[in-house]
Short mmCIF file of C-alpha atoms in Angstrom, two decimals:
data_model
loop_
_atom_site.label_atom_id
_atom_site.label_comp_id
_atom_site.label_asym_id
_atom_site.label_seq_id
_atom_site.Cartn_x
_atom_site.Cartn_y
_atom_site.Cartn_z
CA UNK A 1 -10.43 16.21 66.01
CA UNK A 2 -10.60 16.73 69.65
CA UNK A 3 -11.58 13.70 71.60
CA UNK A 4 -12.93 12.97 75.22
CA UNK A 5 -12.63 10.23 77.66
CA UNK A 6 -15.18 9.03 79.50
CA UNK A 7 -13.67 10.47 82.86
CA UNK A 8 -13.71 13.99 81.21
CA UNK A 9 -17.37 13.43 80.03
CA UNK A 10 -18.82 13.05 83.75
CA UNK A 11 -17.01 16.67 84.17
CA UNK A 12 -19.29 18.22 81.69
CA UNK A 13 -22.50 19.95 83.19
CA UNK A 14 -25.37 19.07 80.58
CA UNK A 15 -23.89 18.01 77.46
CA UNK A 16 -25.56 17.17 74.29
CA UNK A 17 -24.87 13.49 73.51
CA UNK A 18 -25.05 12.08 70.37
CA UNK A 19 -25.61 8.17 69.82
CA UNK A 20 -24.90 7.67 66.12
CA UNK A 21 -25.44 3.54 66.39
CA UNK A 22 -28.34 1.57 65.29
CA UNK A 23 -31.63 1.71 66.75
CA UNK A 24 -31.13 -1.93 67.78
CA UNK A 25 -27.72 -1.14 69.35
CA UNK A 26 -29.22 2.08 71.42
CA UNK A 27 -32.01 -0.19 72.54
CA UNK A 28 -29.61 -2.96 74.15
CA UNK A 29 -28.02 0.01 75.94
CA UNK A 30 -27.19 3.67 75.96
CA UNK A 31 -25.59 6.29 78.18
CA UNK A 32 -28.86 8.23 79.88
CA UNK A 33 -30.29 10.93 78.14
CA UNK A 34 -28.15 10.24 74.94
CA UNK A 35 -30.02 11.12 71.82
CA UNK A 36 -30.13 8.27 68.81
CA UNK A 37 -29.39 9.90 65.44
CA UNK A 38 -28.32 6.58 63.69
CA UNK A 39 -25.85 6.65 60.83
CA UNK A 40 -27.39 3.41 59.54
CA UNK A 41 -30.30 1.84 59.96
CA UNK A 42 -30.33 -1.70 61.30
CA UNK A 43 -30.97 -3.72 58.12
CA UNK A 44 -28.27 -1.24 56.53
CA UNK A 45 -25.87 -2.09 59.30
CA UNK A 46 -26.34 -5.65 59.19
CA UNK A 47 -25.82 -5.60 55.36
CA UNK A 48 -22.38 -3.88 55.98
CA UNK A 49 -21.42 -6.50 58.36
CA UNK A 50 -22.30 -9.48 55.68
CA UNK A 51 -20.44 -7.53 53.01
CA UNK A 52 -17.19 -7.17 55.75
CA UNK A 53 -17.30 -10.80 56.53
CA UNK A 54 -17.52 -11.85 53.19
CA UNK A 55 -15.76 -8.96 50.98
CA UNK A 56 -13.53 -7.63 53.04
CA UNK A 57 -12.95 -3.72 54.42
CA UNK A 58 -12.89 -2.13 51.21
CA UNK A 59 -16.04 -3.31 49.81
CA UNK A 60 -18.05 -2.85 53.36
CA UNK A 61 -16.47 0.97 53.67
CA UNK A 62 -17.56 1.43 50.05
CA UNK A 63 -21.18 0.26 50.99
CA UNK A 64 -21.29 2.11 53.97
CA UNK A 65 -20.34 5.51 51.68
CA UNK A 66 -23.35 4.78 49.58
CA UNK A 67 -25.61 4.46 52.37
CA UNK A 68 -24.51 7.68 54.31
CA UNK A 69 -24.04 10.08 51.66
CA UNK A 70 -27.54 11.14 50.75
CA UNK A 71 -28.37 11.44 54.43
CA UNK A 72 -25.49 14.08 55.24
CA UNK A 73 -27.61 17.03 55.17
CA UNK A 74 -30.26 15.58 57.27
CA UNK A 75 -28.08 13.87 59.99
CA UNK A 76 -26.40 17.16 60.23
CA UNK A 77 -29.60 19.05 60.48
CA UNK A 78 -30.75 16.57 63.01
CA UNK A 79 -27.73 17.09 65.25
CA UNK A 80 -27.93 20.71 64.76
CA UNK A 81 -31.60 21.11 66.14
CA UNK A 82 -30.69 18.72 69.26
CA UNK A 83 -28.04 21.00 70.13
CA UNK A 84 -30.28 23.38 71.12
CA UNK A 85 -29.12 25.61 74.00
CA UNK A 86 -25.62 25.42 72.24
CA UNK A 87 -24.22 22.93 75.17
CA UNK A 88 -21.17 21.06 74.51
CA UNK A 89 -21.73 18.25 71.98
CA UNK A 90 -20.43 14.86 72.34
CA UNK A 91 -20.66 12.24 69.22
CA UNK A 92 -20.06 8.41 69.98
CA UNK A 93 -20.48 5.00 68.38
CA UNK A 94 -19.79 1.66 69.61
CA UNK A 95 -15.93 1.72 70.16
CA UNK A 96 -15.03 5.33 69.13
CA UNK A 97 -14.38 3.79 65.51
CA UNK A 98 -14.88 5.32 62.16
CA UNK A 99 -18.68 6.13 62.54
CA UNK A 100 -18.17 8.78 64.99
CA UNK A 101 -14.92 9.94 63.21
CA UNK A 102 -16.78 10.18 60.06
CA UNK A 103 -19.75 12.21 61.82
CA UNK A 104 -17.58 14.79 63.70
CA UNK A 105 -15.52 15.27 60.31
CA UNK A 106 -18.67 15.95 58.43
CA UNK A 107 -19.98 18.31 61.55
CA UNK A 108 -16.58 20.02 61.38
CA UNK A 109 -17.00 20.77 57.67
CA UNK A 110 -20.46 22.41 58.48
CA UNK A 111 -18.85 24.59 61.01
CA UNK A 112 -20.42 22.73 64.03
CA UNK A 113 -17.73 22.01 66.82
CA UNK A 114 -18.02 18.56 68.15
CA UNK A 115 -15.90 16.00 70.35
CA UNK A 116 -15.68 12.35 69.83
CA UNK A 117 -15.90 10.33 73.05
CA UNK A 118 -13.11 7.94 73.13
CA UNK A 119 -13.81 4.30 73.17
CA UNK A 120 -17.62 4.97 72.76
CA UNK A 121 -20.24 3.04 74.74
CA UNK A 122 -17.80 0.21 75.47
CA UNK A 123 -15.79 2.34 77.19
CA UNK A 124 -18.53 4.15 79.31
CA UNK A 125 -20.09 0.88 80.26
CA UNK A 126 -16.58 -0.34 81.47
CA UNK A 127 -16.14 2.68 83.48
CA UNK A 128 -19.40 2.94 84.99
CA UNK A 129 -19.47 -0.97 86.19
CA UNK A 130 -15.75 -0.08 87.59
CA UNK A 131 -16.82 2.83 89.55
CA UNK A 132 -20.35 1.82 90.78
CA UNK A 133 -19.31 -0.35 93.85
CA UNK A 134 -17.07 2.44 95.19
CA UNK A 135 -20.25 4.77 94.92
CA UNK A 136 -22.44 3.17 97.06
CA UNK A 137 -23.16 5.20 99.95
CA UNK A 138 -22.06 3.79 103.67
CA UNK A 139 -25.30 2.95 104.97
CA UNK A 140 -28.88 1.65 103.41
CA UNK A 141 -32.05 2.27 104.76
CA UNK A 142 -34.03 -0.40 103.48
CA UNK A 143 -38.02 -0.02 103.29
CA UNK A 144 -39.76 -3.16 103.62
CA UNK A 145 -43.76 -3.93 103.84
CA UNK A 146 -46.50 -6.33 102.60
CA UNK A 147 -47.28 -5.66 98.72
CA UNK A 148 -49.61 -2.88 98.67
CA UNK A 149 -48.45 -0.49 101.46
CA UNK A 150 -47.23 1.66 98.88
CA UNK A 151 -43.09 1.46 99.52
CA UNK A 152 -42.71 3.10 95.74
CA UNK A 153 -44.70 6.14 96.60
CA UNK A 154 -43.17 6.50 99.95
CA UNK A 155 -39.89 6.19 98.00
CA UNK A 156 -40.78 8.93 95.68
CA UNK A 157 -42.15 11.49 98.31
CA UNK A 158 -38.55 10.69 100.30
CA UNK A 159 -36.72 11.90 96.94
CA UNK A 160 -39.03 14.92 96.46
CA UNK A 161 -38.09 15.73 99.62
CA UNK A 162 -34.39 15.86 99.24
CA UNK A 163 -33.52 12.38 100.93
CA UNK A 164 -31.00 10.32 98.81
CA UNK A 165 -32.64 7.66 97.27
CA UNK A 166 -32.44 4.83 94.61
CA UNK A 167 -35.54 3.47 92.96
CA UNK A 168 -34.18 0.16 91.76
CA UNK A 169 -38.07 -0.68 90.29
CA UNK A 170 -37.92 2.40 88.22
CA UNK A 171 -34.06 1.68 86.94
CA UNK A 172 -35.12 -1.72 86.19
CA UNK A 173 -38.53 -0.57 84.61
CA UNK A 174 -40.23 -3.43 86.56
CA UNK A 175 -41.99 -3.90 89.65
CA UNK A 176 -42.96 -6.63 91.88
CA UNK A 177 -45.71 -9.14 91.66
CA UNK A 178 -47.72 -10.37 88.70
CA UNK A 179 -47.92 -6.87 87.38
CA UNK A 180 -44.12 -6.84 86.56
CA UNK A 181 -43.96 -4.33 83.84
CA UNK A 182 -47.60 -3.21 83.20
CA UNK A 183 -47.56 0.36 82.37
CA UNK A 184 -43.70 0.16 81.90
CA UNK A 185 -42.78 -1.27 78.52
CA UNK A 186 -40.89 -4.76 78.20
CA UNK A 187 -38.34 -3.83 81.11
CA UNK A 188 -34.81 -2.63 81.12
CA UNK A 189 -32.24 -4.94 80.40
CA UNK A 190 -28.71 -4.98 82.67
CA UNK A 191 -26.95 -2.51 80.56
CA UNK A 192 -29.87 0.07 80.76
CA UNK A 193 -30.07 -0.55 84.66
CA UNK A 194 -26.78 -0.24 85.31
CA UNK A 195 -26.58 3.13 83.35
CA UNK A 196 -29.20 4.58 85.29
CA UNK A 197 -27.82 2.68 88.61
CA UNK A 198 -24.62 4.91 87.99
CA UNK A 199 -26.87 8.03 87.09
CA UNK A 200 -28.77 7.43 90.83
CA UNK A 201 -25.56 7.14 92.70
CA UNK A 202 -24.14 10.42 91.08
CA UNK A 203 -26.88 12.34 92.31
CA UNK A 204 -26.46 10.96 95.62
CA UNK A 205 -22.76 11.38 96.19
CA UNK A 206 -21.75 12.83 99.16
CA UNK A 207 -24.28 11.23 101.42
CA UNK A 208 -23.39 8.69 104.02
CA UNK A 209 -26.73 6.82 103.31
CA UNK A 210 -29.20 6.05 100.83
CA UNK A 211 -33.03 4.73 101.26
CA UNK A 212 -34.09 1.83 98.99
CA UNK A 213 -36.78 -0.75 98.71
CA UNK A 214 -36.54 -4.12 99.97
CA UNK A 215 -35.99 -5.67 96.54
CA UNK A 216 -34.65 -9.10 95.33
CA UNK A 217 -31.36 -9.73 93.62
CA UNK A 218 -33.10 -9.96 90.33
CA UNK A 219 -35.79 -7.20 89.17
CA UNK A 220 -37.28 -8.09 86.09
CA UNK A 221 -34.20 -8.37 83.34
CA UNK A 222 -31.84 -7.04 85.57
CA UNK A 223 -29.68 -7.86 88.79
CA UNK A 224 -28.34 -5.64 91.56
CA UNK A 225 -24.83 -5.65 92.04
CA UNK A 226 -23.39 -7.73 95.02
CA UNK A 227 -22.29 -4.63 96.58
CA UNK A 228 -25.50 -2.95 96.77
CA UNK A 229 -26.96 -6.22 97.84
CA UNK A 230 -24.42 -6.38 100.60
CA UNK A 231 -25.23 -2.97 101.85
CA UNK A 232 -29.06 -3.68 101.80
CA UNK A 233 -28.92 -6.99 103.67
CA UNK A 234 -26.69 -5.25 106.58
CA UNK A 235 -28.81 -1.99 106.22
CA UNK A 236 -31.25 -0.18 109.09
CA UNK A 237 -34.91 -1.75 108.28
CA UNK A 238 -37.81 0.32 108.37
CA UNK A 239 -41.07 -1.96 108.17
CA UNK A 240 -44.31 -0.12 107.08
CA UNK A 241 -47.64 -1.42 108.10
CA UNK A 242 -51.13 -0.84 106.54
CA UNK A 243 -54.50 -2.08 106.82
CA UNK A 244 -55.51 -4.77 104.32
CA UNK A 245 -58.32 -2.69 102.55
CA UNK A 246 -56.02 0.35 102.23
CA UNK A 247 -53.44 -1.99 100.25
CA UNK A 248 -56.09 -3.55 98.40
CA UNK A 249 -57.29 0.08 97.40
CA UNK A 250 -53.49 0.97 96.92
CA UNK A 251 -53.01 -1.88 94.38
CA UNK A 252 -56.08 -1.20 92.37
CA UNK A 253 -55.19 2.82 92.06
CA UNK A 254 -51.84 1.61 90.85
CA UNK A 255 -52.22 -1.38 88.59
CA UNK A 256 -56.01 -1.32 87.55
CA UNK A 257 -57.67 1.84 87.05
CA UNK A 258 -54.88 3.75 84.86
CA UNK A 259 -54.95 0.84 82.46
CA UNK A 260 -58.53 -0.88 82.64
CA UNK A 261 -59.57 -0.08 79.44
CA UNK A 262 -56.67 -0.99 77.34
CA UNK A 263 -57.07 -3.95 75.21
CA UNK A 264 -54.04 -5.47 76.41
CA UNK A 265 -54.51 -5.31 80.06
CA UNK A 266 -56.86 -8.49 81.02
CA UNK A 267 -54.36 -10.58 78.67
CA UNK A 268 -51.24 -9.53 80.18
CA UNK A 269 -53.06 -9.77 84.05
CA UNK A 270 -54.28 -13.93 82.77
CA UNK A 271 -50.41 -14.52 81.73
CA UNK A 272 -49.39 -13.34 85.14
CA UNK A 273 -52.20 -15.36 87.04
CA UNK A 274 -51.17 -18.59 85.19
CA UNK A 275 -47.57 -18.38 86.24
CA UNK A 276 -48.71 -18.01 89.92
CA UNK A 277 -51.45 -20.87 89.66
CA UNK A 278 -48.63 -23.06 88.68
CA UNK A 279 -47.05 -22.84 91.98
CA UNK A 280 -50.46 -22.89 94.01
CA UNK A 281 -51.49 -26.25 95.56
CA UNK A 282 -54.85 -25.01 97.29
CA UNK A 283 -57.48 -26.29 94.96
CA UNK A 284 -60.11 -23.62 96.56
CA UNK A 285 -57.46 -20.79 96.45
CA UNK A 286 -57.09 -21.74 92.60
CA UNK A 287 -60.67 -21.98 91.86
CA UNK A 288 -61.53 -18.40 93.39
CA UNK A 289 -58.32 -16.92 91.51
CA UNK A 290 -59.94 -18.25 88.16
CA UNK A 291 -63.43 -17.20 89.11
CA UNK A 292 -62.24 -13.48 89.78
CA UNK A 293 -60.05 -13.38 86.85
CA UNK A 294 -63.38 -14.46 84.46
CA UNK A 295 -65.27 -12.13 86.12
CA UNK A 296 -62.72 -9.28 85.62
CA UNK A 297 -63.13 -8.83 89.41
CA UNK A 298 -59.57 -7.53 89.84
CA UNK A 299 -60.24 -5.93 93.19
CA UNK A 300 -61.48 -9.53 94.77
CA UNK A 301 -58.58 -11.19 92.84
CA UNK A 302 -56.08 -8.71 94.28
CA UNK A 303 -57.41 -9.55 97.85
CA UNK A 304 -57.30 -13.31 97.18
CA UNK A 305 -53.59 -12.82 96.19
CA UNK A 306 -52.56 -10.65 98.99
CA UNK A 307 -53.74 -12.61 101.72
CA UNK A 308 -53.01 -16.48 100.29
CA UNK A 309 -49.99 -15.97 98.08
CA UNK A 310 -47.85 -12.75 98.38
CA UNK A 311 -48.22 -11.94 102.49
CA UNK A 312 -47.04 -15.51 103.62
CA UNK A 313 -43.84 -15.27 101.13
CA UNK A 314 -42.84 -11.70 101.87
CA UNK A 315 -43.16 -12.18 105.63
CA UNK A 316 -40.28 -15.25 104.91
CA UNK A 317 -38.23 -13.07 103.21
CA UNK A 318 -37.46 -10.73 105.99
CA UNK A 319 -35.46 -13.33 107.98
CA UNK A 320 -32.58 -12.90 105.68
CA UNK A 321 -31.90 -9.16 106.84
CA UNK A 322 -29.34 -8.87 109.48
CA UNK A 323 -29.94 -5.03 110.91
CA UNK A 324 -32.42 -4.28 112.95
CA UNK A 325 -36.08 -3.23 111.98
CA UNK A 326 -38.20 -0.40 113.18
CA UNK A 327 -42.02 -0.57 112.76
CA UNK A 328 -44.30 2.12 111.16
CA UNK A 329 -48.05 1.91 111.51
CA UNK A 330 -49.71 4.20 108.95
CA UNK A 331 -52.95 4.77 107.64
CA UNK A 332 -51.90 5.25 103.64
CA UNK A 333 -48.50 5.84 102.25
CA UNK A 334 -48.72 9.57 102.82
CA UNK A 335 -49.09 8.91 106.56
CA UNK A 336 -46.30 6.60 106.22
CA UNK A 337 -44.23 8.81 104.00
CA UNK A 338 -44.18 11.48 107.14
CA UNK A 339 -43.62 8.82 109.65
CA UNK A 340 -40.60 7.29 107.68
CA UNK A 341 -38.90 10.68 107.50
CA UNK A 342 -39.56 11.13 111.02
CA UNK A 343 -37.44 7.95 111.67
CA UNK A 344 -34.84 8.27 109.47
CA UNK A 345 -34.40 11.90 110.84
CA UNK A 346 -34.12 10.25 114.39
CA UNK A 347 -31.39 7.90 112.80
CA UNK A 348 -29.08 10.74 111.54
CA UNK A 349 -29.42 12.57 114.96
CA UNK A 350 -28.31 9.22 116.50
CA UNK A 351 -25.71 8.78 114.28
CA UNK A 352 -24.61 12.51 114.66
CA UNK A 353 -24.37 11.94 118.55
CA UNK A 354 -22.67 8.65 118.31
CA UNK A 355 -19.98 10.68 115.93
CA UNK A 356 -19.74 13.31 117.99
CA UNK A 357 -18.80 11.24 121.42
CA UNK A 358 -16.30 9.44 119.44
CA UNK A 359 -14.35 12.94 118.94
#
């Protein structure tokens, strides 16, 4: 039985990674693009664990065998199907123990070659946490701007044009403001965020800089590593300006229109507004917000939130940054994307000239 280390796994091109842990384990954190084909259901895993505690290892192994035996043909068929184009097959569980060993053995009997990941998911997580700090490029270019200027859209356009970017909101599956996880599910936990951050850093290796949004340390359920925060606070800052009307339009298009007819939408917005109302002292503003919510006038609600809640808070946060600020005035996020690219290109030319001057 051949084993592969986490370090060796990083050198493979498009491996097929089969995670055989129970669904609840997979949901808690997984290697990006791994396929979950569980050996046990959540309930079966729980029962085996209970037997292990009460009756010992032998009894737990026997019960595990009773669960697995009828599943073997289906399990092997699922893995064979997942292999698709025949890329190298990697199987792992939590610590590279009995579950992955058993499945690799089953596969060998069926004539399917697979490797077992040494240390399992636990080793993978330890590895990426050690690697992430050193993988962060030298300089951060940080996108600032009041809520609704389209920073995320600008970031996506930059990435599509080949610029090195880190979309931390996408990694956390959580946007800022009360809109948080609307359309994104319940948000990613720290383990999933770290895995996606590692993957994102892999994609921009070799670059001397990267572009990111001016996110706070915590994004939804996840927190940025200290090293990334340090690069952000000392980076080059580009502040995007667009008119209030355009910002309202942008937020309506992004957070309202796609979900307006969903049965859960109004309730989720209401929960967010309730949280904000607790922080607001202005009685008149509270009344206007409640009224716009009751009328389902989301456009007016967004306008009130921008002018009287988010804008004042955002400008105060920019005072924490050390680097210089470059202002970009744009009609919309498409215009902003072009102008931000122009500024980044200027910065790269300036850096190149400064470097050559030192030689």
